[in-house]
Amino acid sequence: MDDTTYNVKIWKTAVYKGKRKTTHTVRWELDGKEWRAPFDTKALADAFRSELVSATRRGEAFSLATGRPLSHQSGASAVNWYDFAVQFADAQWHRTGGNNRKNTSKALMTATVALLRTPPTAFRPVDVRTALREFAFNTRRREDAPPEVATILKWVERNTLTMAAWEDPAKVDEVLRAVGSKLDGARAAASSVKRNRRILNVAMEYAVRHRILRTNPLPKGRGAAPKTSSAVDKRSLLNPEQAARLLGWVRRRSRGGKRLYAFFATMYYAGPRPEEVVAMSVADVRLPDADAEDQWCELLFHTAQPEVGKNWTDDGEIHEERGLKGRASDDTRVVPGHPSLTRTLREHIKAESLKPGDLLFQGEKGGMLAGSVIRRAWRSARSEVLTPVEFDSPLGRRVYDLRHTCLTNWLNASIPPAQVAEWAGNSVPVLLATYARCISGQLPDLKQRILARGDLPELPEAD
């Protein structure tokens, strides 16, 4: 399909006098489609219109994707979006982890569907999305795509617009609407929209660095992306009685209950991330002697094993080994363990006959504890222990809420935020932004401090 035309009509500049400023809009038509370019001054509008008129007099073709003469374009029209997206995915693969690879693939898949010249008719839309997400933008699996998937990807490559589409503001808006929506057209979660836009922004900067685009076409500034909040929902936190009932039910579970109880107890008392707990070895636990007066233990965290799926790791394993989040690759973190946790871990290590080099929490077959097992046990505990109203609420909905509960308990115990941040593996600003709404129990003291400053002084009455 030809992306250019010589059928051009240039109209008179429109002038709109608003309350704050006057706008001069150059208008022209390509194959019956109207294009507009607004300017703040008449001189700028006249100059741009003259360039369009000169291009038509030279017999120059206009791009149907951008509306501009070909001489105005960058090298974008020579680069197919699908080819660029594959190149970008490969560049990101070698510098990011599994979850980032997966999210990049999803964002590129949505953008690619929005940049197709025509909707698929010979293939089901779901098959096109799957082929893009699972193979086209997956560096490790692309060459192993089944024949039916390869056929779909060849069709996509032939039917994708060029990078010049990103020079058309209307097309950019169309792509951004796509990455901000669910398949049914409903608005996606703000966090998903923000993540997708961030990925596309990195892709556009990559295009600029490689001189495919002149500038980043994505909108900037206030309102460019939806606002998101990292603050913890206070309703998700567990009180001690609720936590005791949930962990108690898990412990009584016939299949791996005691092992999972120790796992959840570690999160509740020490606040690590789930991927840090599954990576712990027995040697990472420093237990005091059984007859020692001080029964606090120490937990050493130095590795994380997030579960990202075997399709997104370099070695085909479900988990991906990496350093602690937000820290240098060889950094470590030491966290004190409550005496109750000391007792739990001592019993767990003895019952499982674990040696120092063994994983602290293992699956039934001795490997790493699967995330699906952890989530299923926690979901079952909530359904059995909580009331219907509590179950439908955010209360402990995610395993991660055990970490949120632990960190909130530390802050409410007046432990300095800097110390809590160190134990949690966060920065102080992130910690406070995340948990400020959850801190409680200090209001009476704060009120007394405010009252201690006194009130306005009494002034003599005016005559």
XYZ file of C-alpha atoms in Angstrom, residues 13-170:
158
model
C -5.238 29.941 7.298
C -7.941 30.003 9.982
C -7.713 32.569 12.770
C -9.283 31.967 16.179
C -9.261 34.797 18.728
C -9.591 33.370 22.198
C -9.709 35.107 25.567
C -6.013 34.586 26.243
C -4.401 34.292 22.814
C -5.000 34.166 19.092
C -4.330 30.922 17.235
C -3.444 30.734 13.548
C -4.210 27.281 12.107
C -2.835 26.136 8.749
C -5.282 23.742 7.062
C -4.767 21.400 4.137
C -6.281 18.246 2.676
C -4.719 14.973 1.483
C -6.960 12.569 -0.427
C -9.996 14.067 1.260
C -8.571 13.967 4.823
C -8.128 17.315 6.576
C -4.913 18.170 8.410
C -4.289 21.073 10.781
C -1.232 22.729 12.299
C -1.838 25.496 14.909
C 0.647 28.343 15.498
C 0.799 31.182 18.012
C 1.736 33.858 15.488
C 0.680 34.778 11.950
C 4.317 34.835 10.794
C 4.914 31.221 11.853
C 1.680 30.061 10.238
C 2.476 31.899 6.970
C 5.973 30.423 6.886
C 4.680 26.878 7.358
C 1.931 27.351 4.771
C 4.503 28.667 2.295
C 6.549 25.500 2.776
C 3.492 23.381 1.933
C 2.735 25.481 -1.163
C 6.361 25.268 -2.306
C 6.317 21.482 -1.905
C 3.228 21.163 -4.105
C 4.804 23.402 -6.754
C 7.900 21.177 -6.779
C 5.652 18.179 -7.357
C 6.663 16.647 -4.037
C 4.642 13.804 -2.556
C 2.984 14.133 0.840
C 2.952 11.408 3.486
C -0.487 10.035 4.341
C 0.851 9.035 7.765
C 2.140 12.466 8.841
C 0.387 14.828 6.446
C 3.696 16.537 5.698
C 5.842 16.705 2.535
C 8.372 13.880 2.377
C 11.176 16.432 2.674
C 9.878 17.251 6.186
C 10.210 13.701 7.387
C 13.023 12.019 9.265
C 14.237 8.580 8.288
C 11.144 7.158 9.973
C 9.319 6.341 6.754
C 12.075 3.911 5.771
C 11.729 1.865 8.977
C 8.886 -0.560 9.621
C 7.445 -0.291 13.149
C 7.397 -4.074 13.628
C 11.078 -4.367 12.641
C 11.948 -1.517 14.992
C 9.933 -3.037 17.866
C 11.741 -6.377 17.459
C 15.095 -4.584 17.473
C 14.125 -2.615 20.583
C 12.895 -5.752 22.377
C 16.233 -7.453 21.686
C 18.156 -4.430 22.981
C 16.094 -4.445 26.192
C 16.319 -8.205 26.671
C 20.032 -8.144 27.405
C 19.817 -5.365 29.984
C 16.620 -6.161 31.904
C 15.167 -8.926 34.044
C 12.365 -11.327 33.273
C 9.454 -9.247 34.540
C 10.638 -6.190 32.603
C 11.003 -8.330 29.475
C 7.459 -9.593 29.895
C 6.044 -6.093 30.419
C 7.981 -4.745 27.435
C 6.527 -7.475 25.234
C 2.975 -6.706 26.376
C 3.349 -2.981 25.692
C 4.895 -3.543 22.252
C 2.169 -6.062 21.405
C -0.585 -3.547 22.149
C 1.159 -0.774 20.227
C 1.740 -3.062 17.240
C -1.931 -4.027 17.010
C -2.796 -0.323 17.048
C -0.301 0.323 14.218
C -1.642 -2.328 11.843
C -2.851 -0.959 8.499
C -5.903 -3.215 8.620
C -7.383 -5.535 11.276
C -6.583 -9.233 10.863
C -9.205 -11.165 8.915
C -7.401 -14.428 8.179
C -6.371 -14.867 11.846
C -8.140 -14.606 15.169
C -7.180 -11.415 17.043
C -6.243 -13.461 20.106
C -3.802 -15.526 18.025
C -2.189 -12.356 16.677
C -1.752 -10.966 20.186
C -0.324 -14.261 21.459
C 2.122 -14.514 18.545
C 3.382 -10.987 19.206
C 3.556 -11.251 22.983
C 5.006 -14.749 23.320
C 7.275 -14.952 20.265
C 7.832 -11.738 18.270
C 9.126 -9.736 21.223
C 10.710 -12.665 23.055
C 14.361 -12.828 22.012
C 14.882 -16.384 23.223
C 11.754 -17.909 21.654
C 11.388 -16.009 18.367
C 13.392 -18.452 16.263
C 11.440 -21.387 17.723
C 8.026 -20.045 16.738
C 5.720 -22.762 15.306
C 4.890 -22.486 11.582
C 1.406 -21.081 12.223
C 2.881 -18.372 14.468
C 5.601 -17.550 11.927
C 2.872 -17.082 9.297
C 1.061 -14.604 11.530
C 4.258 -12.655 12.239
C 5.079 -12.387 8.531
C 1.605 -10.978 7.927
C 2.089 -8.476 10.780
C 5.418 -7.336 9.355
C 3.846 -6.717 5.929
C 0.839 -4.908 7.387
C 2.445 -2.630 9.962
C 2.837 1.106 9.434
C 6.262 2.703 9.296
C 7.826 4.683 12.097
C 6.501 7.809 10.346
C 3.204 7.018 12.050
C 4.755 8.355 15.262
C 5.103 11.754 13.574
C 1.310 11.972 13.292
C -0.115 13.320 16.607
C -3.498 11.711 15.888
